[in-house]
Short mmCIF file of C-alpha atoms in Angstrom, two decimals:
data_model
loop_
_atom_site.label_atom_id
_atom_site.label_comp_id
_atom_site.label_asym_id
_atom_site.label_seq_id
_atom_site.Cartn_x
_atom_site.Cartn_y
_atom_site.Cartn_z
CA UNK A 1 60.39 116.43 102.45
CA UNK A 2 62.10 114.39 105.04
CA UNK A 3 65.90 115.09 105.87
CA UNK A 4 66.37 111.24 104.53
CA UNK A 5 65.11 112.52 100.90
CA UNK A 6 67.63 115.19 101.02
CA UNK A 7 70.08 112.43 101.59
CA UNK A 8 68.98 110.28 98.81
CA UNK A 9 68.86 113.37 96.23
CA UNK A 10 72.81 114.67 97.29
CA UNK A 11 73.39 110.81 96.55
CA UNK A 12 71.57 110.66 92.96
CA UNK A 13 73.29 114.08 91.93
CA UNK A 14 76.85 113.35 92.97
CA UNK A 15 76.17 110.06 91.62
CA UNK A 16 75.02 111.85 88.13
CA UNK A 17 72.24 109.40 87.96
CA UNK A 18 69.02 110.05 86.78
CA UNK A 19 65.92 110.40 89.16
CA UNK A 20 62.77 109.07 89.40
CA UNK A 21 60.28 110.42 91.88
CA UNK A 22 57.39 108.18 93.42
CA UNK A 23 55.04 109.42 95.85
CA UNK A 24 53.53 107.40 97.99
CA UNK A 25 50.35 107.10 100.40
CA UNK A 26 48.37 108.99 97.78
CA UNK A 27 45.76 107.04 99.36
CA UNK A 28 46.05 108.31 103.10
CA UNK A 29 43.38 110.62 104.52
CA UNK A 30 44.89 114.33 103.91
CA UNK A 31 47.32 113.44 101.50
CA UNK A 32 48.66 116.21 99.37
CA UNK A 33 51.01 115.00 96.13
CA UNK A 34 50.82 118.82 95.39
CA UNK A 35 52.63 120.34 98.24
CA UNK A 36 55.18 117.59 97.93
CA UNK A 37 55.69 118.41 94.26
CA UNK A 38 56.10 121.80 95.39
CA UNK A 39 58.63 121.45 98.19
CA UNK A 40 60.65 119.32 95.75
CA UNK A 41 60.83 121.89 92.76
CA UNK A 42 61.93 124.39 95.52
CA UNK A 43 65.26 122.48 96.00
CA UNK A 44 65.44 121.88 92.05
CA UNK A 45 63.64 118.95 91.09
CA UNK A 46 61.29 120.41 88.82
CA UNK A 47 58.14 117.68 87.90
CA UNK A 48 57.49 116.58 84.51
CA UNK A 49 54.11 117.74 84.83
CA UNK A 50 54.81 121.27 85.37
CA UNK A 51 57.13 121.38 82.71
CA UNK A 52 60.45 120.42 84.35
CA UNK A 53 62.77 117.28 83.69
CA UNK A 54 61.98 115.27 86.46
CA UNK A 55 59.75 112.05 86.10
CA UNK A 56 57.00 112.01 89.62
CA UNK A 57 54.13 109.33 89.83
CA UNK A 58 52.04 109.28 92.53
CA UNK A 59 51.53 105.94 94.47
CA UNK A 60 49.94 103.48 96.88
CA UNK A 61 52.23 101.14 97.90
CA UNK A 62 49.54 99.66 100.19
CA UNK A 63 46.49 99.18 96.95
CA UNK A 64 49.11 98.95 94.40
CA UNK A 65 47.70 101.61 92.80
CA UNK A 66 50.05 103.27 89.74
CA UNK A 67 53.03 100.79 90.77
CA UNK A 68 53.00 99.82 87.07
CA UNK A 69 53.09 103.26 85.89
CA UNK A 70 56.15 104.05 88.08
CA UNK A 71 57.42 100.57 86.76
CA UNK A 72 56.58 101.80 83.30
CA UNK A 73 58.12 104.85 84.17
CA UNK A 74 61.39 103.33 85.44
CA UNK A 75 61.84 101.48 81.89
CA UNK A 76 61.25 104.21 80.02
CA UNK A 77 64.27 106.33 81.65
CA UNK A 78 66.63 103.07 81.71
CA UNK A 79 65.54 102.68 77.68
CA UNK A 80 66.30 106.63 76.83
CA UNK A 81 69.73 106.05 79.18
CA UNK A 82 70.69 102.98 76.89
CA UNK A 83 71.00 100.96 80.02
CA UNK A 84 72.08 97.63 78.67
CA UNK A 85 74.10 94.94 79.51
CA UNK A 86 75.16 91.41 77.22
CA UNK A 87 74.42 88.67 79.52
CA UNK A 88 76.45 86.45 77.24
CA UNK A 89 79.93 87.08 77.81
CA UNK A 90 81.98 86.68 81.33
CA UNK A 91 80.85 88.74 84.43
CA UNK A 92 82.55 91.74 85.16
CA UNK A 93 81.24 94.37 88.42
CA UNK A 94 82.02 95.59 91.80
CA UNK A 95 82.52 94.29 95.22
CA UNK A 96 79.97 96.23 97.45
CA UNK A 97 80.62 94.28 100.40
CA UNK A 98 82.75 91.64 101.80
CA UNK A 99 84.05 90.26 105.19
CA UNK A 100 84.60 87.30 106.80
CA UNK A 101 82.36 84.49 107.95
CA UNK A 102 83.24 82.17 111.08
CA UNK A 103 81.75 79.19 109.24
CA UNK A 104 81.63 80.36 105.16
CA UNK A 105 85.22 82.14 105.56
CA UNK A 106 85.54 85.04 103.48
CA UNK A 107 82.40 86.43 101.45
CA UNK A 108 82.09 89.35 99.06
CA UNK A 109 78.63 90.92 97.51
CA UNK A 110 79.45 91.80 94.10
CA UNK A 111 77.09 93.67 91.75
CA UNK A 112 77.44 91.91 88.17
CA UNK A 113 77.29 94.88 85.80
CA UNK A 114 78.10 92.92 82.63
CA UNK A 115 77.80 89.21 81.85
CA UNK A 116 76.44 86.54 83.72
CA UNK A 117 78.05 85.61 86.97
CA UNK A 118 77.86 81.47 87.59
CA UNK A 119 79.21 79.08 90.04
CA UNK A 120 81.98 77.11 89.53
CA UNK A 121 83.73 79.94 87.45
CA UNK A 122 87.45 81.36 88.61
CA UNK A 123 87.08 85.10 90.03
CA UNK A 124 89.62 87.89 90.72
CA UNK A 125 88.68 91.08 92.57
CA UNK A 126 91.41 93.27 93.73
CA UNK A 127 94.04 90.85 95.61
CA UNK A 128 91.60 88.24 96.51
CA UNK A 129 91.15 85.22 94.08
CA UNK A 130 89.08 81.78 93.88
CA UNK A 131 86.61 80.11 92.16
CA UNK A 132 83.01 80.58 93.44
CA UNK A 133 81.71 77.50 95.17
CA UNK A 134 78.49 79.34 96.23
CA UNK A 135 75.98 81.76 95.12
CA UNK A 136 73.40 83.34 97.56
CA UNK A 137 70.54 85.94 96.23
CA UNK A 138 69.17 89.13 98.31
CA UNK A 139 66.76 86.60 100.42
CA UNK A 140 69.48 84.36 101.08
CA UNK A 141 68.65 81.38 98.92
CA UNK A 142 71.35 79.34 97.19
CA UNK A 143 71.28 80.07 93.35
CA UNK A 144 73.63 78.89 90.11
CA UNK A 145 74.09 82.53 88.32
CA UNK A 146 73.78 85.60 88.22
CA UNK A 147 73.30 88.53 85.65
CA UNK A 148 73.47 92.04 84.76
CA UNK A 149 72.45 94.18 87.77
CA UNK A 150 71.98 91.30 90.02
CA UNK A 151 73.48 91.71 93.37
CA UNK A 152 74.99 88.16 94.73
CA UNK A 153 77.07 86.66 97.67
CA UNK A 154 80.27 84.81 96.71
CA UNK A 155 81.70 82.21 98.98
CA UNK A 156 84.68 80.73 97.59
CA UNK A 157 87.65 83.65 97.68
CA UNK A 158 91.17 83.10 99.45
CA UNK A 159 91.02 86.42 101.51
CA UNK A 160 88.40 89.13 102.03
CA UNK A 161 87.96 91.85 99.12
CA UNK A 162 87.62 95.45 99.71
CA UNK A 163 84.26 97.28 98.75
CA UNK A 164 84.36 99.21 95.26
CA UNK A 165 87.22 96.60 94.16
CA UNK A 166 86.41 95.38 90.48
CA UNK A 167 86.01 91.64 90.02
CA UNK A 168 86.09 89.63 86.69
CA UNK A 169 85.96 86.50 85.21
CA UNK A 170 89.69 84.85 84.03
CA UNK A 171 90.56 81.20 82.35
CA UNK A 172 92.18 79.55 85.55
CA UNK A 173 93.15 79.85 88.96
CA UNK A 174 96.99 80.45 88.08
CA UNK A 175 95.73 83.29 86.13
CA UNK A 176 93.74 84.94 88.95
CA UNK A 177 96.72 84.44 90.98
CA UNK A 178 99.30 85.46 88.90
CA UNK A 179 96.64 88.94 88.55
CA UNK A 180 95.98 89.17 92.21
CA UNK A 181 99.51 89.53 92.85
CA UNK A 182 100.22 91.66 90.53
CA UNK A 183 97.36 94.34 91.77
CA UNK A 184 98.99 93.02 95.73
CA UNK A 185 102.16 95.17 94.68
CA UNK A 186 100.49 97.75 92.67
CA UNK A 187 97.92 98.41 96.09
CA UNK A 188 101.16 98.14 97.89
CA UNK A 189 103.02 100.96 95.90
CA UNK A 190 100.00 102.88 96.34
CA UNK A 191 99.63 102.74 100.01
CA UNK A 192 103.00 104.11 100.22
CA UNK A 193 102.55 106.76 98.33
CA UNK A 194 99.51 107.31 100.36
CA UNK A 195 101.12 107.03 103.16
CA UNK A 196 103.89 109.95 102.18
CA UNK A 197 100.80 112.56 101.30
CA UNK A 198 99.99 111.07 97.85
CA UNK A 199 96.69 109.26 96.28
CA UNK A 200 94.32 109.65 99.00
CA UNK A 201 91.82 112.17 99.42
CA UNK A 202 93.10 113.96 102.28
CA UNK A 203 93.86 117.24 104.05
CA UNK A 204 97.07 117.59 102.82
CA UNK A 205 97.23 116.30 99.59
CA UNK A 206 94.33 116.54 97.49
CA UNK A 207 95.15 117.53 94.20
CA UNK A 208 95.10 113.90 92.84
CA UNK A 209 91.69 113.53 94.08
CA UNK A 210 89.70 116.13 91.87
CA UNK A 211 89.50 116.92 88.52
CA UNK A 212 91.15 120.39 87.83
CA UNK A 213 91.29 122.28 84.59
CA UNK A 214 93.26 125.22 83.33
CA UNK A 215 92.49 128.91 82.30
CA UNK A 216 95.45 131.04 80.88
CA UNK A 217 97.77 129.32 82.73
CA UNK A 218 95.73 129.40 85.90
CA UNK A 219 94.18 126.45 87.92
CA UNK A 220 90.80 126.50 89.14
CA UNK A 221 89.45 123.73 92.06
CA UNK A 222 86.44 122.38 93.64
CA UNK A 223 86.64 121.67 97.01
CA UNK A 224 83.31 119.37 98.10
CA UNK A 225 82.14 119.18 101.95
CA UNK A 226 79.75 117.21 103.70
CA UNK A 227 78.66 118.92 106.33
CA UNK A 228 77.24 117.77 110.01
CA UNK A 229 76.73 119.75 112.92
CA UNK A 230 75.15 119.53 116.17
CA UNK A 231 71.92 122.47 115.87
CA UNK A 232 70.81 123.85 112.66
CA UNK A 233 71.91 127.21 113.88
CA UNK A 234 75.49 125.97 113.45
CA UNK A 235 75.20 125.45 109.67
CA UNK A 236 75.06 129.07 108.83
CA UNK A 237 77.22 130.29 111.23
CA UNK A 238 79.89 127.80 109.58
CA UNK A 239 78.90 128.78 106.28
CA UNK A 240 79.42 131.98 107.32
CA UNK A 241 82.59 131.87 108.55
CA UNK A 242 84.07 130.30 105.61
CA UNK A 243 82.80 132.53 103.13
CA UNK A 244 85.81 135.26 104.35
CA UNK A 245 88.30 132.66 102.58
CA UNK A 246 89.13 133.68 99.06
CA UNK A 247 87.19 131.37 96.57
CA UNK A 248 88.52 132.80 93.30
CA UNK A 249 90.74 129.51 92.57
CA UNK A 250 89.06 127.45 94.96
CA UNK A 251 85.38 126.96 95.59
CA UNK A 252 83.70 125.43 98.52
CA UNK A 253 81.02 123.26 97.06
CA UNK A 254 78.55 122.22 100.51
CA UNK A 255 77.45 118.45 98.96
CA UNK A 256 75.05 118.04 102.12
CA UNK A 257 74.87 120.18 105.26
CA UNK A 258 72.82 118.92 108.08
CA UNK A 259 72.57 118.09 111.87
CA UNK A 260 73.33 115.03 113.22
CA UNK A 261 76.53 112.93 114.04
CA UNK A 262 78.23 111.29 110.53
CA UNK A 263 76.90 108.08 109.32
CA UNK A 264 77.33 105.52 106.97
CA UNK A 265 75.65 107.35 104.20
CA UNK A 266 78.26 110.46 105.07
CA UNK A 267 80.72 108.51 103.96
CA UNK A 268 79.13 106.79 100.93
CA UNK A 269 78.13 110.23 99.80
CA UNK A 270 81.82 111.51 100.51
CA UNK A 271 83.24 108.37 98.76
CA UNK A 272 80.89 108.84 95.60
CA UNK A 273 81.94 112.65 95.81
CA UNK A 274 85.28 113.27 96.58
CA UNK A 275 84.65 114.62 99.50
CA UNK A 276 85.46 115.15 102.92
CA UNK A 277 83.40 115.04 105.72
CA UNK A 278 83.47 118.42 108.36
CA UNK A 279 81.73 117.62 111.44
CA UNK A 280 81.45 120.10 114.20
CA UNK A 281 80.05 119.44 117.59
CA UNK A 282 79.15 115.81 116.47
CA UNK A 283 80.24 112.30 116.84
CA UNK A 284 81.28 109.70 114.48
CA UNK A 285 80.91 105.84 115.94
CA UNK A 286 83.38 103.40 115.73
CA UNK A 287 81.90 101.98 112.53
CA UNK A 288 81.66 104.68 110.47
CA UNK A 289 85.41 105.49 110.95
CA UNK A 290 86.25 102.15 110.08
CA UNK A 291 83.87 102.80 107.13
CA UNK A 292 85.67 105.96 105.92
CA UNK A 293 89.04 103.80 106.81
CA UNK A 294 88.15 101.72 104.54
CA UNK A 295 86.82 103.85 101.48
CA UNK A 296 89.45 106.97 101.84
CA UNK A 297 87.20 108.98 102.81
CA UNK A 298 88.70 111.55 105.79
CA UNK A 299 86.42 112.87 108.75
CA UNK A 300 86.87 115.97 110.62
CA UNK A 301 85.51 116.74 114.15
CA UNK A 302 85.95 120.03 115.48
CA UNK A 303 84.82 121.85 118.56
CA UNK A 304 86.21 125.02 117.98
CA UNK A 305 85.04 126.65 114.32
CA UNK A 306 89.09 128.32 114.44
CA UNK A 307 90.63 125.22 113.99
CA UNK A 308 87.74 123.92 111.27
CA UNK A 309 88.26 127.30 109.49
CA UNK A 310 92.09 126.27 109.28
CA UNK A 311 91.81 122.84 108.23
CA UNK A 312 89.56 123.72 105.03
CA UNK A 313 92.30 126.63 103.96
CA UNK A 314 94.51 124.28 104.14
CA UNK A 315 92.61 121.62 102.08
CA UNK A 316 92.18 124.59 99.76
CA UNK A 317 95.58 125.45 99.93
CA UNK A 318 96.29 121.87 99.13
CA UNK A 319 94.41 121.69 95.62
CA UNK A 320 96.39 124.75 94.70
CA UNK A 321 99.01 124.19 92.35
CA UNK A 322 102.70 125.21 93.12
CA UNK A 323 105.10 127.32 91.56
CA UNK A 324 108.36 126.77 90.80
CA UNK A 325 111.23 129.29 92.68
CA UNK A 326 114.22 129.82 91.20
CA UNK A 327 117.15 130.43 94.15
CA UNK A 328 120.16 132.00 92.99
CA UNK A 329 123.39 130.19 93.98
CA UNK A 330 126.28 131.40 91.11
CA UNK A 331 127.39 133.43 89.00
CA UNK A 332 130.39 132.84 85.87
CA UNK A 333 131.27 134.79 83.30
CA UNK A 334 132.28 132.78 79.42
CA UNK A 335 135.83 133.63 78.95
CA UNK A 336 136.17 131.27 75.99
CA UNK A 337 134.57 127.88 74.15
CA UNK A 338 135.77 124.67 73.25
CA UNK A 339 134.53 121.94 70.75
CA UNK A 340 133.89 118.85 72.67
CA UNK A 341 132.46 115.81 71.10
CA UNK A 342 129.29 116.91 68.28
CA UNK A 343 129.02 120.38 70.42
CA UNK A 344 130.70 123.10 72.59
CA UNK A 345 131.33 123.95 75.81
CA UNK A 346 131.82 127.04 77.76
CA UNK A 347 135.31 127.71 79.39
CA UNK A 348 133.61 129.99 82.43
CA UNK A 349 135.58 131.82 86.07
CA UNK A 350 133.03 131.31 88.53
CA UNK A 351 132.42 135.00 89.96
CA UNK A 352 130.21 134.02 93.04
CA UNK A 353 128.60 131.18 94.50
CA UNK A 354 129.21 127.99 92.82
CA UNK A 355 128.18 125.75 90.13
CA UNK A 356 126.56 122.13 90.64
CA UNK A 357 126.23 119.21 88.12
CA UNK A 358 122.29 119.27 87.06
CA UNK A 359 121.74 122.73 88.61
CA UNK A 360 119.62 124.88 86.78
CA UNK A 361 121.64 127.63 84.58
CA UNK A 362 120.54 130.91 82.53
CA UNK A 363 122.75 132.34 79.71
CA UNK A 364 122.23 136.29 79.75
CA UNK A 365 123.46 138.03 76.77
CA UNK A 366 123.79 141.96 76.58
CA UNK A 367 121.33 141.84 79.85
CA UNK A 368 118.67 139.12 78.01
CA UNK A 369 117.79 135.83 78.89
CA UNK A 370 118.88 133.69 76.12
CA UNK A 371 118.73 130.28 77.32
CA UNK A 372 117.42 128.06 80.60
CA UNK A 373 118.50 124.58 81.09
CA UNK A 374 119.94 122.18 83.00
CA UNK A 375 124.15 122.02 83.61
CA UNK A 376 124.59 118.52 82.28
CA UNK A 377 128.37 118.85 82.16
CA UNK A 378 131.10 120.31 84.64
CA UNK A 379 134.45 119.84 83.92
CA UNK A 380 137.83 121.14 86.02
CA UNK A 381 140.86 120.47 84.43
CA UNK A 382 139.00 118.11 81.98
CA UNK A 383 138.07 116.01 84.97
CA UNK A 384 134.59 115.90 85.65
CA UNK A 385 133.10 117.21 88.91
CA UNK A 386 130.13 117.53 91.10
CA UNK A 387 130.73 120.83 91.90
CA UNK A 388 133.39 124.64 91.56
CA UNK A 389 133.53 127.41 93.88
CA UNK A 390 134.07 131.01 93.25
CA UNK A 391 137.50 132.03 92.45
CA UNK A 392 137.66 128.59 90.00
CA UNK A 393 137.86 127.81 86.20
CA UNK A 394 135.75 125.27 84.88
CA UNK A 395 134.14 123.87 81.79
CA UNK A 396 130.12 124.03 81.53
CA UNK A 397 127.91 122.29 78.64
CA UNK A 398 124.80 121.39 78.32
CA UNK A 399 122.57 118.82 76.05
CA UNK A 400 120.45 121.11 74.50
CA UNK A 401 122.26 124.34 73.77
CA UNK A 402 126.19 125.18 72.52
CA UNK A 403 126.00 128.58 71.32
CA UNK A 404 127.86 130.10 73.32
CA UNK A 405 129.77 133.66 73.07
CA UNK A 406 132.63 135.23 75.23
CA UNK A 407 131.37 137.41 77.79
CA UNK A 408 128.20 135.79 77.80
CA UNK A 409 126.90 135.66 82.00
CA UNK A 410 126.10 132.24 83.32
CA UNK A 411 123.61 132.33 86.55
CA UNK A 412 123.19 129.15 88.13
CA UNK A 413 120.11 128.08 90.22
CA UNK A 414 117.91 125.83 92.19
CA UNK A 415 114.62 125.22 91.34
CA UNK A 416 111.70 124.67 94.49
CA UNK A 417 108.35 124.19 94.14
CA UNK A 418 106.61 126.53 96.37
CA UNK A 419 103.36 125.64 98.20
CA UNK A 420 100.59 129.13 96.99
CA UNK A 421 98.41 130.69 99.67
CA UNK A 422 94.79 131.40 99.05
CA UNK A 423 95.50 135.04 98.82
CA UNK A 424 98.59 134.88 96.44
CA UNK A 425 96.83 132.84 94.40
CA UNK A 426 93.76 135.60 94.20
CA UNK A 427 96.11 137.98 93.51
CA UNK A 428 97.32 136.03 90.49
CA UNK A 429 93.91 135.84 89.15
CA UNK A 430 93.45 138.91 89.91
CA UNK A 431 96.12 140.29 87.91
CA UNK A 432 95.64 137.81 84.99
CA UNK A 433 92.03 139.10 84.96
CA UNK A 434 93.13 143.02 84.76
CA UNK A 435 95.43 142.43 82.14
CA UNK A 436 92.86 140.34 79.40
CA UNK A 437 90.93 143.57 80.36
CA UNK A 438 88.35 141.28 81.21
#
């Protein structure tokens, strides 16, 4: 097993495809499909043959021998996945390449997944538009269509897509405009909210990039790395040293860990994944930034394992929900009430702090919470106000409660959300845990 079959397999499983094995140069002098079978159920790919799940046919690419049973073999799993397409409608699939051509101006390689793809017809894929005036296959010849799982060059779009956008098939040109500016301010929207630590698989904000689910009231993460280091020694001593960080609401899921500087297929994998890429003592070339640029995908180079070991708490830190603080700012006490409109409202004397339109407020009866809310009115002197002081009368109601008593206490507060630590967060699942006796 080469370190390039490890690649392919981290792809095929993030992917959740299904896998088909062949093994080839069955016909070389001191070949040995058994020992490869073998290495391969050692990392989990068990062979059909010894009673596992995972189809293997042994091959000569060279004499074409058992090429159609590995064809064979590849129908059979597309038939039991119900991979189908209808060629007969409009195309619809995914830009898996584009840029732009000095003499064809912009291009894009789309993938048709559905329909059948021809020239002449009006295309929209993310904020590019046009109508195709070309088709070009995988060998480079000029073609008129193009269907299910076909991979094609378009030449005809106003601007230059960006790879994974969805294209599809509309009735005009003013249509595909009309749709590609629409998605232009949508993409825009998004980049901003990027750009203030939302949407994007990063660092800092990550918790919109992976599926989370919840357990009494408690959230539990995946956090997945790609991993590339200089030696192999460096792998475990990474591992290692993230292992110390608690893992009982976030776990460190190692996609791929290998040496090398980050590549292309990194950042595919990351991309596919959800991933980010931790690389330490290794280089990433100009082109695979650009790359991750341009799929979301965020790379980390480190030389010193401190600052790596900080980064991923604070990814983990990141998925982490937050919990709301209440701060304390006043206190009144209900000295009498007052119909007003269809309800009541509370004639309070602010005892301490103050009182602030939309503040959070708790009504405490006989020492028990009664009520939380939100003040939505404040009056003084039936004016209404923004805000009373200590030492002040004032008039307090609220949407969604009127039953108030004299001498009931009023505490007012703001609510923050507060960013967890790994360790408080433990400690909450900790505690959870001890008291389901679990």
């Amino acid at each position: 097993i080469r370190p390039q079959t490890n690649e392919a397999i981290a792809h095929a499983k993030a992917a959740a495809v299904p896998i088909v094995i062949a093994i080839n140069k069955i016909d070389k002098e001191g070949a040995s499909p058994d020992r490869v079978m073998q290495e391969l159920s050692s990392i989990g790919l068990m062979p059909e043959d010894w009673g596992g799940d995972v189809p293997m046919v042994q091959i000569s690419a060279l004499k074409g021998e058992n090429v159609d049973d590995l064809l064979e073999t590849v129908m059979l799993v597309a038939e039991l996945q119900e991979l189908k397409a209808n060629p007969h409608r409009n195309a619809k699939g995914i830009v898996i390449e584009a840029g732009l051509d000095k003499a064809k101006g912009p291009f894009a390689t789309f993938i048709v997944q559905k329909g059948t793809l021809k020239r002449g017809d009006v295309v929209v894929c993310g904020e590019a538009f046009g109508k195709v005036r070309a088709l070009f296959d995988h060998s480079g010849e000029r073609v008129d269509e193009a269907g299910p799982s076909i991979p094609v060059q378009v030449i005809g779009l106003n601007n230059v897509p960006i790879a994974g956008d969805e294209f599809e098939i509309v009735s005009s040109l003013d249509v595909a405009r009309e749709m590609a500016e629409a998605r232009a301010v949508s993409l825009r929207d998004e980049r901003i909210s990027a750009k203030a630590g939302d949407g994007k698989v990063t660092l800092s904000s990550l918790a919109s990039a992976v599926s989370a689910k919840k357990m009494s009231g408690l959230d539990l993460h995946q956090l997945n790395i790609i991993l590339k280091v200089d030696v192999q020694g460096s792998i475990e001593a990474v591992r290692q040293a993230l292992q110390v960080l608690p893992q009982e609401n976030v776990t460190l899921k190692f996609l791929l860990q290998a040496t090398g500087d980050v590549s292309n297929s990194d950042v595919d994998l990351a991309s596919a994944s959800e991933a980010i890429v931790f690389g330490f003592n290794v280089k990433a070339s100009g082109s695979v930034k650009k790359a991750a640029e341009n799929k979301g995908v965020e790379i980390r180079l480190y030389r010193v394992i401190y600052e790596l070991i900080d980064d991923v708490r604070n990814a983990m830190e990141g998925l982490l929900e937050s919990v709301e603080e209440q701060i304390p700012i006043g206190s009144a006490e209900v000295r009498a009430t007052f119909s007003s409109g269809s309800g009541r409202v509370a004639g309070c004397m602010v005892n301490e702090g103050k009182f602030v339109k939309d503040c959070g407020i708790r009504v405490v009866r006989k020492g028990k919470t009664v009520h939380v809310g939100v003040l939505d009115s404040l009056k003084r002197v039936k004016e209404n106000v923004k805000e009373v002081s200590a030492g002040l009368e004032c008039g307090i109601g609220m949407d969604d409660y009127d039953d108030w008593i004299e001498g009931d206490i009023i505490e007012a507060f703001n609510a923050v959300q507060k960013r967890r630590t790994l360790e408080e967060a433990s400690a909450s699942m900790s505690a959870a845990i001890e008291e389901a006796g679990v």
